[in-house]
């Protein structure tokens, strides 16, 4: 589905077709080549991904380790 984020631009959400877990999304404000993956869902293999930043850290669960520079909301443009 699509909703409008804090920037006012569209956020396109993508889900697993089997369990409907929200896997990733694309925010128009971040440009055409960037997707946001919910890394909290990845149990094994995190080290294989290059994490650029964590956004919306204000909503992060305390048990999740810090894995990149964290922004409380969107990263600065």
PDB file with SEQRES, HELIX, SHEET and CRYST1 records, atoms N, CA, C and O in Angstrom:
SEQRES   1 A   77  UNK UNK UNK UNK UNK UNK UNK UNK UNK UNK UNK UNK UNK          
SEQRES   2 A   77  UNK UNK UNK UNK UNK UNK UNK UNK UNK UNK UNK UNK UNK          
SEQRES   3 A   77  UNK UNK UNK UNK UNK UNK UNK UNK UNK UNK UNK UNK UNK          
SEQRES   4 A   77  UNK UNK UNK UNK UNK UNK UNK UNK UNK UNK UNK UNK UNK          
SEQRES   5 A   77  UNK UNK UNK UNK UNK UNK UNK UNK UNK UNK UNK UNK UNK          
SEQRES   6 A   77  UNK UNK UNK UNK UNK UNK UNK UNK UNK UNK UNK UNK              
HELIX    1 AA1 UNK A   28  UNK A   30  5                                   3    
HELIX    2 AA2 UNK A   39  UNK A   41  5                                   3    
HELIX    3 AA3 UNK A   46  UNK A   48  5                                   3    
HELIX    4 AA4 UNK A   57  UNK A   59  5                                   3    
SHEET    1 AA1 4 UNK A   2  UNK A   4  0                                        
SHEET    2 AA1 4 UNK A  10  UNK A  15 -1                                        
SHEET    3 AA1 4 UNK A  22  UNK A  27 -1                                        
SHEET    4 AA1 4 UNK A  36  UNK A  37 -1                                        
CRYST1    1.000    1.000    1.000  90.00  90.00  90.00 P 1           1          
ATOM      1  N   UNK A   1       0.834  -1.169   0.000  1.00  0.00           N  
ATOM      2  CA  UNK A   1       0.000   0.000   0.000  1.00  0.00           C  
ATOM      3  C   UNK A   1       0.877   1.228   0.000  1.00  0.00           C  
ATOM      4  O   UNK A   1       2.091   1.120   0.170  1.00  0.00           O  
ATOM      5  N   UNK A   2       0.288   2.395  -0.187  1.00  0.00           N  
ATOM      6  CA  UNK A   2       1.026   3.659  -0.235  1.00  0.00           C  
ATOM      7  C   UNK A   2       0.434   4.614   0.796  1.00  0.00           C  
ATOM      8  O   UNK A   2      -0.785   4.724   0.931  1.00  0.00           O  
ATOM      9  N   UNK A   3       1.313   5.299   1.518  1.00  0.00           N  
ATOM     10  CA  UNK A   3       0.873   6.375   2.405  1.00  0.00           C  
ATOM     11  C   UNK A   3       1.846   7.532   2.246  1.00  0.00           C  
ATOM     12  O   UNK A   3       2.884   7.375   1.604  1.00  0.00           O  
ATOM     13  N   UNK A   4       1.538   8.671   2.806  1.00  0.00           N  
ATOM     14  CA  UNK A   4       2.417   9.833   2.734  1.00  0.00           C  
ATOM     15  C   UNK A   4       3.165   9.978   4.047  1.00  0.00           C  
ATOM     16  O   UNK A   4       2.561  10.016   5.119  1.00  0.00           O  
ATOM     17  N   UNK A   5       4.501  10.060   3.953  1.00  0.00           N  
ATOM     18  CA  UNK A   5       5.352  10.153   5.126  1.00  0.00           C  
ATOM     19  C   UNK A   5       5.427  11.563   5.683  1.00  0.00           C  
ATOM     20  O   UNK A   5       4.703  12.459   5.251  1.00  0.00           O  
ATOM     21  N   UNK A   6       6.321  11.745   6.656  1.00  0.00           N  
ATOM     22  CA  UNK A   6       6.506  13.046   7.288  1.00  0.00           C  
ATOM     23  C   UNK A   6       6.891  14.133   6.287  1.00  0.00           C  
ATOM     24  O   UNK A   6       6.599  15.309   6.504  1.00  0.00           O  
ATOM     25  N   UNK A   7       7.545  13.743   5.193  1.00  0.00           N  
ATOM     26  CA  UNK A   7       7.960  14.705   4.169  1.00  0.00           C  
ATOM     27  C   UNK A   7       6.794  15.153   3.299  1.00  0.00           C  
ATOM     28  O   UNK A   7       6.891  16.160   2.597  1.00  0.00           O  
ATOM     29  N   UNK A   8       5.685  14.403   3.342  1.00  0.00           N  
ATOM     30  CA  UNK A   8       4.553  14.672   2.462  1.00  0.00           C  
ATOM     31  C   UNK A   8       4.610  13.870   1.175  1.00  0.00           C  
ATOM     32  O   UNK A   8       3.656  13.871   0.398  1.00  0.00           O  
ATOM     33  N   UNK A   9       5.743  13.174   0.939  1.00  0.00           N  
ATOM     34  CA  UNK A   9       5.897  12.362  -0.270  1.00  0.00           C  
ATOM     35  C   UNK A   9       5.467  10.920   0.002  1.00  0.00           C  
ATOM     36  O   UNK A   9       5.367  10.488   1.151  1.00  0.00           O  
ATOM     37  N   UNK A  10       5.216  10.189  -1.085  1.00  0.00           N  
ATOM     38  CA  UNK A  10       4.699   8.824  -0.988  1.00  0.00           C  
ATOM     39  C   UNK A  10       5.716   7.852  -0.406  1.00  0.00           C  
ATOM     40  O   UNK A  10       6.918   7.961  -0.650  1.00  0.00           O  
ATOM     41  N   UNK A  11       5.204   6.899   0.369  1.00  0.00           N  
ATOM     42  CA  UNK A  11       5.965   5.767   0.885  1.00  0.00           C  
ATOM     43  C   UNK A  11       5.242   4.515   0.394  1.00  0.00           C  
ATOM     44  O   UNK A  11       4.093   4.270   0.762  1.00  0.00           O  
ATOM     45  N   UNK A  12       5.919   3.724  -0.438  1.00  0.00           N  
ATOM     46  CA  UNK A  12       5.353   2.493  -0.997  1.00  0.00           C  
ATOM     47  C   UNK A  12       5.805   1.313  -0.140  1.00  0.00           C  
ATOM     48  O   UNK A  12       7.006   1.079   0.002  1.00  0.00           O  
ATOM     49  N   UNK A  13       4.864   0.573   0.430  1.00  0.00           N  
ATOM     50  CA  UNK A  13       5.170  -0.538   1.331  1.00  0.00           C  
ATOM     51  C   UNK A  13       5.040  -1.870   0.598  1.00  0.00           C  
ATOM     52  O   UNK A  13       4.123  -2.067  -0.199  1.00  0.00           O  
ATOM     53  N   UNK A  14       5.975  -2.783   0.881  1.00  0.00           N  
ATOM     54  CA  UNK A  14       5.998  -4.093   0.239  1.00  0.00           C  
ATOM     55  C   UNK A  14       5.991  -5.183   1.306  1.00  0.00           C  
ATOM     56  O   UNK A  14       6.721  -5.102   2.294  1.00  0.00           O  
ATOM     57  N   UNK A  15       5.156  -6.205   1.096  1.00  0.00           N  
ATOM     58  CA  UNK A  15       4.918  -7.244   2.080  1.00  0.00           C  
ATOM     59  C   UNK A  15       5.216  -8.626   1.540  1.00  0.00           C  
ATOM     60  O   UNK A  15       5.202  -8.848   0.330  1.00  0.00           O  
ATOM     61  N   UNK A  16       5.489  -9.563   2.453  1.00  0.00           N  
ATOM     62  CA  UNK A  16       5.623 -10.974   2.095  1.00  0.00           C  
ATOM     63  C   UNK A  16       4.253 -11.480   1.643  1.00  0.00           C  
ATOM     64  O   UNK A  16       3.262 -11.271   2.343  1.00  0.00           O  
ATOM     65  N   UNK A  17       4.177 -12.145   0.480  1.00  0.00           N  
ATOM     66  CA  UNK A  17       2.880 -12.624  -0.008  1.00  0.00           C  
ATOM     67  C   UNK A  17       2.320 -13.803   0.796  1.00  0.00           C  
ATOM     68  O   UNK A  17       1.149 -14.153   0.648  1.00  0.00           O  
ATOM     69  N   UNK A  18       3.151 -14.411   1.642  1.00  0.00           N  
ATOM     70  CA  UNK A  18       2.698 -15.574   2.410  1.00  0.00           C  
ATOM     71  C   UNK A  18       2.216 -15.206   3.812  1.00  0.00           C  
ATOM     72  O   UNK A  18       1.194 -15.712   4.275  1.00  0.00           O  
ATOM     73  N   UNK A  19       2.961 -14.319   4.490  1.00  0.00           N  
ATOM     74  CA  UNK A  19       2.608 -14.011   5.884  1.00  0.00           C  
ATOM     75  C   UNK A  19       2.226 -12.544   6.092  1.00  0.00           C  
ATOM     76  O   UNK A  19       1.830 -12.166   7.194  1.00  0.00           O  
ATOM     77  N   UNK A  20       2.336 -11.730   5.076  1.00  0.00           N  
ATOM     78  CA  UNK A  20       2.026 -10.289   5.074  1.00  0.00           C  
ATOM     79  C   UNK A  20       2.925  -9.456   5.983  1.00  0.00           C  
ATOM     80  O   UNK A  20       2.547  -8.354   6.382  1.00  0.00           O  
ATOM     81  N   UNK A  21       4.121  -9.973   6.318  1.00  0.00           N  
ATOM     82  CA  UNK A  21       5.083  -9.181   7.080  1.00  0.00           C  
ATOM     83  C   UNK A  21       5.597  -8.043   6.207  1.00  0.00           C  
ATOM     84  O   UNK A  21       5.909  -8.252   5.034  1.00  0.00           O  
ATOM     85  N   UNK A  22       5.687  -6.847   6.768  1.00  0.00           N  
ATOM     86  CA  UNK A  22       6.206  -5.671   6.064  1.00  0.00           C  
ATOM     87  C   UNK A  22       7.723  -5.833   5.962  1.00  0.00           C  
ATOM     88  O   UNK A  22       8.433  -5.674   6.955  1.00  0.00           O  
ATOM     89  N   UNK A  23       8.216  -6.144   4.775  1.00  0.00           N  
ATOM     90  CA  UNK A  23       9.625  -6.438   4.554  1.00  0.00           C  
ATOM     91  C   UNK A  23      10.444  -5.181   4.254  1.00  0.00           C  
ATOM     92  O   UNK A  23      11.475  -4.948   4.885  1.00  0.00           O  
ATOM     93  N   UNK A  24       9.995  -4.380   3.303  1.00  0.00           N  
ATOM     94  CA  UNK A  24      10.740  -3.175   2.930  1.00  0.00           C  
ATOM     95  C   UNK A  24       9.788  -2.140   2.369  1.00  0.00           C  
ATOM     96  O   UNK A  24       8.619  -2.417   2.100  1.00  0.00           O  
ATOM     97  N   UNK A  25      10.322  -0.935   2.200  1.00  0.00           N  
ATOM     98  CA  UNK A  25       9.533   0.116   1.558  1.00  0.00           C  
ATOM     99  C   UNK A  25      10.437   1.075   0.800  1.00  0.00           C  
ATOM    100  O   UNK A  25      11.646   1.127   1.029  1.00  0.00           O  
ATOM    101  N   UNK A  26       9.839   1.819  -0.090  1.00  0.00           N  
ATOM    102  CA  UNK A  26      10.539   2.833  -0.870  1.00  0.00           C  
ATOM    103  C   UNK A  26       9.905   4.178  -0.568  1.00  0.00           C  
ATOM    104  O   UNK A  26       8.700   4.366  -0.734  1.00  0.00           O  
ATOM    105  N   UNK A  27      10.737   5.111  -0.121  1.00  0.00           N  
ATOM    106  CA  UNK A  27      10.272   6.464   0.163  1.00  0.00           C  
ATOM    107  C   UNK A  27      10.702   7.370  -0.981  1.00  0.00           C  
ATOM    108  O   UNK A  27      11.896   7.480  -1.259  1.00  0.00           O  
ATOM    109  N   UNK A  28       9.762   8.015  -1.644  1.00  0.00           N  
ATOM    110  CA  UNK A  28      10.095   8.901  -2.764  1.00  0.00           C  
ATOM    111  C   UNK A  28      11.114   9.956  -2.363  1.00  0.00           C  
ATOM    112  O   UNK A  28      11.956  10.340  -3.175  1.00  0.00           O  
ATOM    113  N   UNK A  29      11.052  10.428  -1.131  1.00  0.00           N  
ATOM    114  CA  UNK A  29      11.951  11.478  -0.671  1.00  0.00           C  
ATOM    115  C   UNK A  29      13.418  11.028  -0.700  1.00  0.00           C  
ATOM    116  O   UNK A  29      14.313  11.872  -0.737  1.00  0.00           O  
ATOM    117  N   UNK A  30      13.680   9.713  -0.685  1.00  0.00           N  
ATOM    118  CA  UNK A  30      15.045   9.201  -0.662  1.00  0.00           C  
ATOM    119  C   UNK A  30      15.611   8.936  -2.052  1.00  0.00           C  
ATOM    120  O   UNK A  30      16.757   8.501  -2.170  1.00  0.00           O  
ATOM    121  N   UNK A  31      14.845   9.185  -3.096  1.00  0.00           N  
ATOM    122  CA  UNK A  31      15.326   8.984  -4.456  1.00  0.00           C  
ATOM    123  C   UNK A  31      14.925   7.631  -5.009  1.00  0.00           C  
ATOM    124  O   UNK A  31      14.441   6.771  -4.272  1.00  0.00           O  
ATOM    125  N   UNK A  32      15.126   7.436  -6.320  1.00  0.00           N  
ATOM    126  CA  UNK A  32      14.635   6.229  -6.988  1.00  0.00           C  
ATOM    127  C   UNK A  32      15.435   4.958  -6.700  1.00  0.00           C  
ATOM    128  O   UNK A  32      14.921   3.859  -6.907  1.00  0.00           O  
ATOM    129  N   UNK A  33      16.668   5.078  -6.234  1.00  0.00           N  
ATOM    130  CA  UNK A  33      17.531   3.905  -6.086  1.00  0.00           C  
ATOM    131  C   UNK A  33      17.706   3.423  -4.651  1.00  0.00           C  
ATOM    132  O   UNK A  33      18.549   2.562  -4.400  1.00  0.00           O  
ATOM    133  N   UNK A  34      16.943   3.950  -3.713  1.00  0.00           N  
ATOM    134  CA  UNK A  34      17.100   3.584  -2.305  1.00  0.00           C  
ATOM    135  C   UNK A  34      15.829   2.931  -1.780  1.00  0.00           C  
ATOM    136  O   UNK A  34      14.729   3.461  -1.935  1.00  0.00           O  
ATOM    137  N   UNK A  35      16.004   1.769  -1.156  1.00  0.00           N  
ATOM    138  CA  UNK A  35      14.885   1.136  -0.459  1.00  0.00           C  
ATOM    139  C   UNK A  35      15.250   1.044   1.018  1.00  0.00           C  
ATOM    140  O   UNK A  35      16.426   1.095   1.379  1.00  0.00           O  
ATOM    141  N   UNK A  36      14.253   0.911   1.854  1.00  0.00           N  
ATOM    142  CA  UNK A  36      14.456   0.785   3.293  1.00  0.00           C  
ATOM    143  C   UNK A  36      14.042  -0.626   3.694  1.00  0.00           C  
ATOM    144  O   UNK A  36      12.884  -1.015   3.541  1.00  0.00           O  
ATOM    145  N   UNK A  37      15.018  -1.394   4.215  1.00  0.00           N  
ATOM    146  CA  UNK A  37      14.777  -2.767   4.632  1.00  0.00           C  
ATOM    147  C   UNK A  37      14.649  -2.794   6.147  1.00  0.00           C  
ATOM    148  O   UNK A  37      15.446  -2.177   6.855  1.00  0.00           O  
ATOM    149  N   UNK A  38      13.672  -3.492   6.631  1.00  0.00           N  
ATOM    150  CA  UNK A  38      13.464  -3.621   8.079  1.00  0.00           C  
ATOM    151  C   UNK A  38      14.442  -4.669   8.606  1.00  0.00           C  
ATOM    152  O   UNK A  38      14.133  -5.861   8.632  1.00  0.00           O  
ATOM    153  N   UNK A  39      15.620  -4.217   9.026  1.00  0.00           N  
ATOM    154  CA  UNK A  39      16.689  -5.130   9.432  1.00  0.00           C  
ATOM    155  C   UNK A  39      16.390  -5.872  10.721  1.00  0.00           C  
ATOM    156  O   UNK A  39      17.035  -6.881  11.004  1.00  0.00           O  
ATOM    157  N   UNK A  40      15.439  -5.410  11.504  1.00  0.00           N  
ATOM    158  CA  UNK A  40      15.061  -6.136  12.708  1.00  0.00           C  
ATOM    159  C   UNK A  40      14.522  -7.518  12.400  1.00  0.00           C  
ATOM    160  O   UNK A  40      14.467  -8.374  13.282  1.00  0.00           O  
ATOM    161  N   UNK A  41      14.125  -7.744  11.158  1.00  0.00           N  
ATOM    162  CA  UNK A  41      13.604  -9.045  10.744  1.00  0.00           C  
ATOM    163  C   UNK A  41      14.707 -10.025  10.367  1.00  0.00           C  
ATOM    164  O   UNK A  41      14.443 -11.218  10.219  1.00  0.00           O  
ATOM    165  N   UNK A  42      15.935  -9.544  10.209  1.00  0.00           N  
ATOM    166  CA  UNK A  42      17.036 -10.385   9.750  1.00  0.00           C  
ATOM    167  C   UNK A  42      17.749 -10.978  10.963  1.00  0.00           C  
ATOM    168  O   UNK A  42      18.379 -10.252  11.732  1.00  0.00           O  
ATOM    169  N   UNK A  43      17.651 -12.298  11.133  1.00  0.00           N  
ATOM    170  CA  UNK A  43      18.304 -12.954  12.268  1.00  0.00           C  
ATOM    171  C   UNK A  43      19.750 -13.308  11.941  1.00  0.00           C  
ATOM    172  O   UNK A  43      20.639 -13.121  12.771  1.00  0.00           O  
ATOM    173  N   UNK A  44      19.986 -13.815  10.743  1.00  0.00           N  
ATOM    174  CA  UNK A  44      21.320 -14.248  10.352  1.00  0.00           C  
ATOM    175  C   UNK A  44      21.732 -13.528   9.081  1.00  0.00           C  
ATOM    176  O   UNK A  44      20.902 -13.287   8.205  1.00  0.00           O  
ATOM    177  N   UNK A  45      23.004 -13.183   8.975  1.00  0.00           N  
ATOM    178  CA  UNK A  45      23.511 -12.593   7.753  1.00  0.00           C  
ATOM    179  C   UNK A  45      23.535 -11.077   7.712  1.00  0.00           C  
ATOM    180  O   UNK A  45      23.806 -10.501   6.659  1.00  0.00           O  
ATOM    181  N   UNK A  46      23.255 -10.406   8.837  1.00  0.00           N  
ATOM    182  CA  UNK A  46      23.291  -8.935   8.826  1.00  0.00           C  
ATOM    183  C   UNK A  46      24.629  -8.399   8.335  1.00  0.00           C  
ATOM    184  O   UNK A  46      24.696  -7.345   7.702  1.00  0.00           O  
ATOM    185  N   UNK A  47      25.699  -9.144   8.637  1.00  0.00           N  
ATOM    186  CA  UNK A  47      27.038  -8.693   8.259  1.00  0.00           C  
ATOM    187  C   UNK A  47      27.229  -8.658   6.743  1.00  0.00           C  
ATOM    188  O   UNK A  47      28.193  -8.059   6.267  1.00  0.00           O  
ATOM    189  N   UNK A  48      26.343  -9.280   5.980  1.00  0.00           N  
ATOM    190  CA  UNK A  48      26.446  -9.286   4.527  1.00  0.00           C  
ATOM    191  C   UNK A  48      25.866  -8.028   3.888  1.00  0.00           C  
ATOM    192  O   UNK A  48      26.059  -7.784   2.697  1.00  0.00           O  
ATOM    193  N   UNK A  49      25.157  -7.231   4.684  1.00  0.00           N  
ATOM    194  CA  UNK A  49      24.526  -6.020   4.175  1.00  0.00           C  
ATOM    195  C   UNK A  49      25.302  -4.795   4.622  1.00  0.00           C  
ATOM    196  O   UNK A  49      25.764  -4.726   5.761  1.00  0.00           O  
ATOM    197  N   UNK A  50      25.443  -3.834   3.731  1.00  0.00           N  
ATOM    198  CA  UNK A  50      26.044  -2.555   4.106  1.00  0.00           C  
ATOM    199  C   UNK A  50      24.903  -1.627   4.518  1.00  0.00           C  
ATOM    200  O   UNK A  50      24.083  -1.229   3.692  1.00  0.00           O  
ATOM    201  N   UNK A  51      24.865  -1.296   5.786  1.00  0.00           N  
ATOM    202  CA  UNK A  51      23.804  -0.442   6.309  1.00  0.00           C  
ATOM    203  C   UNK A  51      24.281   1.002   6.265  1.00  0.00           C  
ATOM    204  O   UNK A  51      25.304   1.345   6.857  1.00  0.00           O  
ATOM    205  N   UNK A  52      23.531   1.848   5.555  1.00  0.00           N  
ATOM    206  CA  UNK A  52      23.906   3.251   5.429  1.00  0.00           C  
ATOM    207  C   UNK A  52      23.513   4.081   6.627  1.00  0.00           C  
ATOM    208  O   UNK A  52      24.260   4.966   7.043  1.00  0.00           O  
ATOM    209  N   UNK A  53      22.357   3.807   7.184  1.00  0.00           N  
ATOM    210  CA  UNK A  53      21.852   4.556   8.337  1.00  0.00           C  
ATOM    211  C   UNK A  53      20.597   3.872   8.850  1.00  0.00           C  
ATOM    212  O   UNK A  53      19.967   3.076   8.154  1.00  0.00           O  
ATOM    213  N   UNK A  54      20.255   4.202  10.072  1.00  0.00           N  
ATOM    214  CA  UNK A  54      18.982   3.770  10.640  1.00  0.00           C  
ATOM    215  C   UNK A  54      18.113   5.008  10.752  1.00  0.00           C  
ATOM    216  O   UNK A  54      18.549   6.028  11.287  1.00  0.00           O  
ATOM    217  N   UNK A  55      16.889   4.929  10.253  1.00  0.00           N  
ATOM    218  CA  UNK A  55      15.980   6.069  10.351  1.00  0.00           C  
ATOM    219  C   UNK A  55      14.821   5.724  11.278  1.00  0.00           C  
ATOM    220  O   UNK A  55      14.521   4.554  11.514  1.00  0.00           O  
ATOM    221  N   UNK A  56      14.190   6.749  11.789  1.00  0.00           N  
ATOM    222  CA  UNK A  56      13.096   6.611  12.749  1.00  0.00           C  
ATOM    223  C   UNK A  56      13.540   5.809  13.972  1.00  0.00           C  
ATOM    224  O   UNK A  56      12.837   4.920  14.451  1.00  0.00           O  
ATOM    225  N   UNK A  57      14.743   6.159  14.461  1.00  0.00           N  
ATOM    226  CA  UNK A  57      15.274   5.537  15.668  1.00  0.00           C  
ATOM    227  C   UNK A  57      14.373   5.737  16.872  1.00  0.00           C  
ATOM    228  O   UNK A  57      14.436   4.970  17.833  1.00  0.00           O  
ATOM    229  N   UNK A  58      13.539   6.760  16.824  1.00  0.00           N  
ATOM    230  CA  UNK A  58      12.617   7.007  17.942  1.00  0.00           C  
ATOM    231  C   UNK A  58      11.642   5.852  18.132  1.00  0.00           C  
ATOM    232  O   UNK A  58      11.060   5.706  19.206  1.00  0.00           O  
ATOM    233  N   UNK A  59      11.458   5.030  17.101  1.00  0.00           N  
ATOM    234  CA  UNK A  59      10.527   3.905  17.192  1.00  0.00           C  
ATOM    235  C   UNK A  59      11.242   2.557  17.333  1.00  0.00           C  
ATOM    236  O   UNK A  59      10.600   1.507  17.319  1.00  0.00           O  
ATOM    237  N   UNK A  60      12.560   2.589  17.468  1.00  0.00           N  
ATOM    238  CA  UNK A  60      13.337   1.353  17.538  1.00  0.00           C  
ATOM    239  C   UNK A  60      13.141   0.664  18.888  1.00  0.00           C  
ATOM    240  O   UNK A  60      13.085   1.321  19.928  1.00  0.00           O  
ATOM    241  N   UNK A  61      13.037  -0.652  18.860  1.00  0.00           N  
ATOM    242  CA  UNK A  61      12.912  -1.412  20.107  1.00  0.00           C  
ATOM    243  C   UNK A  61      14.249  -1.397  20.839  1.00  0.00           C  
ATOM    244  O   UNK A  61      15.301  -1.501  20.208  1.00  0.00           O  
ATOM    245  N   UNK A  62      14.218  -1.272  22.136  1.00  0.00           N  
ATOM    246  CA  UNK A  62      15.433  -1.189  22.942  1.00  0.00           C  
ATOM    247  C   UNK A  62      16.334  -2.412  22.808  1.00  0.00           C  
ATOM    248  O   UNK A  62      17.549  -2.298  22.967  1.00  0.00           O  
ATOM    249  N   UNK A  63      15.768  -3.566  22.521  1.00  0.00           N  
ATOM    250  CA  UNK A  63      16.574  -4.778  22.433  1.00  0.00           C  
ATOM    251  C   UNK A  63      17.369  -4.879  21.138  1.00  0.00           C  
ATOM    252  O   UNK A  63      18.239  -5.743  21.023  1.00  0.00           O  
ATOM    253  N   UNK A  64      17.095  -4.025  20.168  1.00  0.00           N  
ATOM    254  CA  UNK A  64      17.826  -4.058  18.907  1.00  0.00           C  
ATOM    255  C   UNK A  64      19.158  -3.322  19.048  1.00  0.00           C  
ATOM    256  O   UNK A  64      19.182  -2.197  19.546  1.00  0.00           O  
ATOM    257  N   UNK A  65      20.270  -3.936  18.619  1.00  0.00           N  
ATOM    258  CA  UNK A  65      21.568  -3.271  18.719  1.00  0.00           C  
ATOM    259  C   UNK A  65      21.690  -2.136  17.704  1.00  0.00           C  
ATOM    260  O   UNK A  65      21.031  -2.146  16.664  1.00  0.00           O  
ATOM    261  N   UNK A  66      22.536  -1.164  18.014  1.00  0.00           N  
ATOM    262  CA  UNK A  66      22.810  -0.085  17.064  1.00  0.00           C  
ATOM    263  C   UNK A  66      23.723  -0.661  15.986  1.00  0.00           C  
ATOM    264  O   UNK A  66      24.769  -1.231  16.297  1.00  0.00           O  
ATOM    265  N   UNK A  67      23.331  -0.514  14.719  1.00  0.00           N  
ATOM    266  CA  UNK A  67      24.133  -1.084  13.638  1.00  0.00           C  
ATOM    267  C   UNK A  67      24.620  -0.037  12.645  1.00  0.00           C  
ATOM    268  O   UNK A  67      25.359  -0.364  11.717  1.00  0.00           O  
ATOM    269  N   UNK A  68      24.218   1.209  12.828  1.00  0.00           N  
ATOM    270  CA  UNK A  68      24.636   2.286  11.929  1.00  0.00           C  
ATOM    271  C   UNK A  68      24.300   3.618  12.586  1.00  0.00           C  
ATOM    272  O   UNK A  68      23.709   3.663  13.665  1.00  0.00           O  
ATOM    273  N   UNK A  69      24.683   4.692  11.923  1.00  0.00           N  
ATOM    274  CA  UNK A  69      24.287   6.010  12.411  1.00  0.00           C  
ATOM    275  C   UNK A  69      22.762   6.044  12.473  1.00  0.00           C  
ATOM    276  O   UNK A  69      22.089   5.644  11.523  1.00  0.00           O  
ATOM    277  N   UNK A  70      22.226   6.516  13.577  1.00  0.00           N  
ATOM    278  CA  UNK A  70      20.783   6.494  13.785  1.00  0.00           C  
ATOM    279  C   UNK A  70      20.214   7.902  13.825  1.00  0.00           C  
ATOM    280  O   UNK A  70      20.746   8.778  14.507  1.00  0.00           O  
ATOM    281  N   UNK A  71      19.134   8.111  13.091  1.00  0.00           N  
ATOM    282  CA  UNK A  71      18.413   9.385  13.079  1.00  0.00           C  
ATOM    283  C   UNK A  71      17.059   9.163  13.732  1.00  0.00           C  
ATOM    284  O   UNK A  71      16.424   8.135  13.497  1.00  0.00           O  
ATOM    285  N   UNK A  72      16.615  10.087  14.531  1.00  0.00           N  
ATOM    286  CA  UNK A  72      15.328   9.962  15.214  1.00  0.00           C  
ATOM    287  C   UNK A  72      14.164   9.910  14.228  1.00  0.00           C  
ATOM    288  O   UNK A  72      13.175   9.219  14.474  1.00  0.00           O  
ATOM    289  N   UNK A  73      14.274  10.633  13.115  1.00  0.00           N  
ATOM    290  CA  UNK A  73      13.254  10.604  12.058  1.00  0.00           C  
ATOM    291  C   UNK A  73      13.979  10.328  10.744  1.00  0.00           C  
ATOM    292  O   UNK A  73      14.820   9.430  10.697  1.00  0.00           O  
ATOM    293  N   UNK A  74      13.686  11.059   9.690  1.00  0.00           N  
ATOM    294  CA  UNK A  74      14.389  10.882   8.410  1.00  0.00           C  
ATOM    295  C   UNK A  74      15.809  11.404   8.504  1.00  0.00           C  
ATOM    296  O   UNK A  74      16.088  12.313   9.285  1.00  0.00           O  
ATOM    297  N   UNK A  75      16.714  10.834   7.710  1.00  0.00           N  
ATOM    298  CA  UNK A  75      18.078  11.347   7.654  1.00  0.00           C  
ATOM    299  C   UNK A  75      18.081  12.684   6.927  1.00  0.00           C  
ATOM    300  O   UNK A  75      17.247  12.920   6.053  1.00  0.00           O  
ATOM    301  N   UNK A  76      19.029  13.572   7.290  1.00  0.00           N  
ATOM    302  CA  UNK A  76      19.087  14.864   6.595  1.00  0.00           C  
ATOM    303  C   UNK A  76      19.420  14.670   5.118  1.00  0.00           C  
ATOM    304  O   UNK A  76      20.203  13.784   4.775  1.00  0.00           O  
ATOM    305  N   UNK A  77      18.852  15.465   4.265  1.00  0.00           N  
ATOM    306  CA  UNK A  77      19.100  15.348   2.816  1.00  0.00           C  
ATOM    307  C   UNK A  77      20.452  15.896   2.458  1.00  0.00           C  
ATOM    308  O   UNK A  77      20.833  15.883   1.287  1.00  0.00           O  
TER     309      UNK A  77                                                      
END                                                                             
